[in-house]
Coordinates of C-alpha atoms in Angstrom, one line a residue:
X1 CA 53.4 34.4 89.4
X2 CA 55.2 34.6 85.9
X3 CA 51.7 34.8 84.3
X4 CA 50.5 37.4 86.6
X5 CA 54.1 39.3 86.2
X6 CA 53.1 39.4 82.3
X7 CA 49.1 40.8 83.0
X8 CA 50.9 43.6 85.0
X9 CA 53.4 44.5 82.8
X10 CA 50.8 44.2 79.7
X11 CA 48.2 46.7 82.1
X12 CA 51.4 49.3 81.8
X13 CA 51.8 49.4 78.0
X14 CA 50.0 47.7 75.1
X15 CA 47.6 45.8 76.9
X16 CA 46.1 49.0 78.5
X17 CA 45.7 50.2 75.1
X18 CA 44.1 47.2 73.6
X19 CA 41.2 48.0 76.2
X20 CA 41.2 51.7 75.6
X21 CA 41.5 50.2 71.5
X22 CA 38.0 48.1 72.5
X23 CA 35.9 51.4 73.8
X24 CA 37.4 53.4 70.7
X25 CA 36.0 50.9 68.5
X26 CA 32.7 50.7 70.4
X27 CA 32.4 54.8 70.2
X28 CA 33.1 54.1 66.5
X29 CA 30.6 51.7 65.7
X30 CA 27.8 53.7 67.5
X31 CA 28.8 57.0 66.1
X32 CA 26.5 56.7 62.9
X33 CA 28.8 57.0 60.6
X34 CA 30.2 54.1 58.2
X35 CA 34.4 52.9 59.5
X36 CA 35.6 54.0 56.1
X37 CA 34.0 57.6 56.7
X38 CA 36.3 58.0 60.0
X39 CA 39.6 58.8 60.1
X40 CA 42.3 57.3 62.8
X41 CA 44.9 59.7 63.3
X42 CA 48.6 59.1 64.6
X43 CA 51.4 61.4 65.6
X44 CA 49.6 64.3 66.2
X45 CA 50.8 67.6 67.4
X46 CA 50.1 68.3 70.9
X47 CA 51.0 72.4 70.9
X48 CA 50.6 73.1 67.3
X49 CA 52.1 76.7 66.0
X50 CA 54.5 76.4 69.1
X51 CA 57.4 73.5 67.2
X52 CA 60.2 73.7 69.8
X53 CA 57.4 72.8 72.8
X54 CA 56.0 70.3 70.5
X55 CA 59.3 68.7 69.6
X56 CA 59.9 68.5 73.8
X57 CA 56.4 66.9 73.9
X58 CA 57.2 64.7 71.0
X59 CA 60.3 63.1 72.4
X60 CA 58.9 62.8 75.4
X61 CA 56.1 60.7 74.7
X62 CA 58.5 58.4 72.4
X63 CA 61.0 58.3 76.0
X64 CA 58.5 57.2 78.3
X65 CA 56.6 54.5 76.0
X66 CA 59.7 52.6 75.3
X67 CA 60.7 52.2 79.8
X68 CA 58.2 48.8 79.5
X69 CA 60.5 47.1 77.1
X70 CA 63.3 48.3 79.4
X71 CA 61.3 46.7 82.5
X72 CA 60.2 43.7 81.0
X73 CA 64.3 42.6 80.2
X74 CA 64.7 44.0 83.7
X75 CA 62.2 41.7 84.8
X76 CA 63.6 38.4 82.6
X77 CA 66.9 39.2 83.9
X78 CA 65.7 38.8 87.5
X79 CA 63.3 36.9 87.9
X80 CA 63.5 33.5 86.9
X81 CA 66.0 34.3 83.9
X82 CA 67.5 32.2 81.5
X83 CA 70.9 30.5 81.7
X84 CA 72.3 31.9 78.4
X85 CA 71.5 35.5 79.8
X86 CA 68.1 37.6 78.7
X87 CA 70.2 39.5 76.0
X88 CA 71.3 36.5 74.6
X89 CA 67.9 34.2 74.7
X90 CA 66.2 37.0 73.0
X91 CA 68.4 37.4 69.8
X92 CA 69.4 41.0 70.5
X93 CA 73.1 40.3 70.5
X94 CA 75.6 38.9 68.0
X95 CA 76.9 37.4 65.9
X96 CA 74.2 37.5 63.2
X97 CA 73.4 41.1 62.9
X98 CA 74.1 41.0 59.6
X99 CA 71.7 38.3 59.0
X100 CA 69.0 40.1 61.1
X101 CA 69.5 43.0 58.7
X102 CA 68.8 41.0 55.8
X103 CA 66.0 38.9 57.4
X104 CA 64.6 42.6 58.5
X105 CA 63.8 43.4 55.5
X106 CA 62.9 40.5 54.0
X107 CA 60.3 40.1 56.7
X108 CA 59.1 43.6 56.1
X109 CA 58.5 43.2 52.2
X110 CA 56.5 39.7 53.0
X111 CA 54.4 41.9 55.4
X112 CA 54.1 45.5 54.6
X113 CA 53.5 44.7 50.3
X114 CA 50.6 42.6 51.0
X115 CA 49.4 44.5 54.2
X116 CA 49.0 47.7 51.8
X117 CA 46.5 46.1 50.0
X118 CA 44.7 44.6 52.9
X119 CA 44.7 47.8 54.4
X120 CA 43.0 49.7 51.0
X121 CA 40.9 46.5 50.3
X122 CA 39.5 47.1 53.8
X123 CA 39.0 50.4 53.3
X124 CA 37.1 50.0 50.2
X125 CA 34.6 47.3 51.9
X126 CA 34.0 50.0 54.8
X127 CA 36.0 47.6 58.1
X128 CA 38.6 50.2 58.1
X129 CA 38.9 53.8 59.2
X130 CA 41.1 56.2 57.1
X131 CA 44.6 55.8 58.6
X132 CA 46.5 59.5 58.5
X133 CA 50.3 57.9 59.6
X134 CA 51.8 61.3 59.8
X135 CA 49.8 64.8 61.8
X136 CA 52.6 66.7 62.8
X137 CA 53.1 70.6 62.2
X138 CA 55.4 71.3 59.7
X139 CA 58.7 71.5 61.3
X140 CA 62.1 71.1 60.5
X141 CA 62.3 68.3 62.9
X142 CA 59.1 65.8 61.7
X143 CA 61.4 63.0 59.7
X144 CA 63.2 62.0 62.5
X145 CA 60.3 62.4 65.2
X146 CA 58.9 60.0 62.7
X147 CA 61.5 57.6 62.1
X148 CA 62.2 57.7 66.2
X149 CA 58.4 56.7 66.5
X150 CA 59.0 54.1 64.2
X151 CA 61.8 52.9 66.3
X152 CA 59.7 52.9 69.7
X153 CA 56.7 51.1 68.3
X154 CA 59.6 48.3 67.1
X155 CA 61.2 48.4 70.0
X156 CA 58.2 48.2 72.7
X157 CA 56.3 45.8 70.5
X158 CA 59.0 42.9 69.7
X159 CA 60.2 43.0 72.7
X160 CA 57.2 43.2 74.6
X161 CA 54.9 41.1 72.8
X162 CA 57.0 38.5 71.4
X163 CA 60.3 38.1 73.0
X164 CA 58.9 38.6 76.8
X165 CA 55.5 37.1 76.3
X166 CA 56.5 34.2 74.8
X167 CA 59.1 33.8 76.8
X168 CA 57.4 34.4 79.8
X169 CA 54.4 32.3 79.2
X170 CA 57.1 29.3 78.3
X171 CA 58.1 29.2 81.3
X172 CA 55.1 29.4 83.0
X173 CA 54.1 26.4 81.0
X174 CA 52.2 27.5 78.1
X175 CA 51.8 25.7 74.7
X176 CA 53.8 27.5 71.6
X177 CA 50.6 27.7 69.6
X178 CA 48.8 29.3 73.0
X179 CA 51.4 31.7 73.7
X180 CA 51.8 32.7 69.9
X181 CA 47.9 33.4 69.3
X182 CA 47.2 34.8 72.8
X183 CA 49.8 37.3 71.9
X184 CA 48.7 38.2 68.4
X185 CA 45.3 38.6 69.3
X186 CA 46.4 41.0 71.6
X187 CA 48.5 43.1 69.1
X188 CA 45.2 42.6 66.7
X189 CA 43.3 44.8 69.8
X190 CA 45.7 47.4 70.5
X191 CA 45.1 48.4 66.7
X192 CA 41.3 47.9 66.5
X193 CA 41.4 51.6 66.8
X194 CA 41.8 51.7 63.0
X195 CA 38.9 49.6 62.5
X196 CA 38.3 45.6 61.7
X197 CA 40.8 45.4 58.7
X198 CA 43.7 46.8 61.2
X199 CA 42.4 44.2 63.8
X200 CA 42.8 41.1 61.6
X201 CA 46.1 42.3 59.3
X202 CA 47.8 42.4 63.0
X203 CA 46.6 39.4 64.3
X204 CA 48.3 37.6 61.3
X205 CA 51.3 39.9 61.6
X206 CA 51.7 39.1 65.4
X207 CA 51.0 35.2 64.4
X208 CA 53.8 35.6 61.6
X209 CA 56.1 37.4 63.8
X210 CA 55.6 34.7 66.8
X211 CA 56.2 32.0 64.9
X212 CA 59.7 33.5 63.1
X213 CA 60.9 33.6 67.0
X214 CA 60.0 30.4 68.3
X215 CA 61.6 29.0 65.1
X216 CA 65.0 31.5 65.2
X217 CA 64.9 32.8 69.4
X218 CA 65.8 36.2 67.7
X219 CA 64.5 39.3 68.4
X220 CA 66.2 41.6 66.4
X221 CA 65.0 40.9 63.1
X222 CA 61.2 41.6 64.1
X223 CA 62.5 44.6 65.5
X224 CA 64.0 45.9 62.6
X225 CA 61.2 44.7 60.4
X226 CA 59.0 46.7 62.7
X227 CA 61.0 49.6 62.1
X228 CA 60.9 49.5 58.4
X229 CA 57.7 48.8 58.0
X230 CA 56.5 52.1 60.4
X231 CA 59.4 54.4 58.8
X232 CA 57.8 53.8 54.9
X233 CA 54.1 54.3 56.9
X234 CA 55.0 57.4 58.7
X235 CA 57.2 59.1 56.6
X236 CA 55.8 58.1 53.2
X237 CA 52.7 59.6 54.3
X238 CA 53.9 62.7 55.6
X239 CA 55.9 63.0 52.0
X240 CA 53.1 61.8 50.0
X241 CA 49.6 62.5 51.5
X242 CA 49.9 66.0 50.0
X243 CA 50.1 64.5 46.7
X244 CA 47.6 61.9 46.6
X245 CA 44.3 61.1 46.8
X246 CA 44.0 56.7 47.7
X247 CA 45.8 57.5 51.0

């Protein structure tokens, strides 16, 4: 029952789009055209030349794509939950926020410095589309759509995939090592959109970021590593894409 909770939950959110992730990259590779000729694009306008509709449309879409990681701590909270309380088992409580700060970013220099060159390496080799982090109309309101979509991906993401996974499939009786590479391999599909360098850097991420939980039970650094590491993406490329040529 707990495993089947976590395939429904997973058919809501990221795991839908690691299948729709699977036919993208399918369309891609019969296209014709060599991965590092294509271009993956993310936060996109959906009315451009009309901003105060598209901010609506914006904050809309970063509302309703965060409710999973609001069900799946409903879910741990009812269903089976553990004696400490969900909040609490998951790390997303104190004391030690200021530790999770510091372990935030930590985290998110170990990962995002050598994920930059992955990501251009994989590029260069042709297993990577072009990835434009940042499509939104010029508005006076694109840094903190931007930084709020940073925060949702976090949010959905660590919670989802590594604090209710892994706690889900624990209880269910998984091994560590099972739940923790199950779980990365499904964050590696949901990006195979960008191509087979995105696919691999997020496996390793999601096996990085499953092991720092099993070894701390806390949440909240991951989270704001997430953050970080989708903040310098979206809004260094919105400031610096104009200016240069390697992005």
């Amino acid at each position: 029952m707990l495993v089947a909770e976590t395939v429904l939950v997973l058919a809501l959110c990221l795991g839908q789009s690691a299948w729709y992730s699977i036919l993208r990259m399918i369309e891609r590779m019969t296209r014709g055209v060599p991965l590092s000729q294509q271009s993956s694009a993310l936060n996109t306008s959906v009315t451009p030349g009309r901003p105060w509709l598209d901010l609506l449309y914006q904050l809309s879409g970063i509302g309703f794509a965060v409710v999973p990681a609001g069900l799946a701590l409903y879910l741990l909270a009812h269903i089976d939950p553990p004696g400490s309380g969900v909040r609490r088992r998951l790390g997303l409580v104190g004391p030690g926020w200021g530790h999770d700060l510091g372990a935030g970013v930590v985290i998110a220099a170990l990962i995002g410095i050598p994920g930059l060159g992955w990501y251009l390496g994989a590029r260069a080799v042709g297993l990577n589309t072009t990835v434009a982090a940042a499509n939104l109309q010029s508005a006076w309101w694109v840094i903190p759509v931007l930084i709020l979509s940073a925060v949702m991906n976090a949010v959905l993401e660590e919670i989802v995939m590594v604090g209710y996974l892994l706690t889900r499939w624990a209880q269910a009786g998984w091994r560590t090592l099972t739940a923790v590479l199950v779980s990365a391999l499904i964050r590696g599909t949901y990006h195979l959109y960008q191509g087979w360098g995105g696919f691999a850097g997020n496996i390793v991420m999601g096996v990085i970021f499953g092991w720092i939980f099993t070894r701390t039970r806390r949440v909240l650094p991951l989270v704001i590593a997430h953050i970080i590491l989708d903040v310098v993406s979206f809004v260094g490329y919105a400031l610096l894409a104009p200016h240069v040529s390697w992005l």
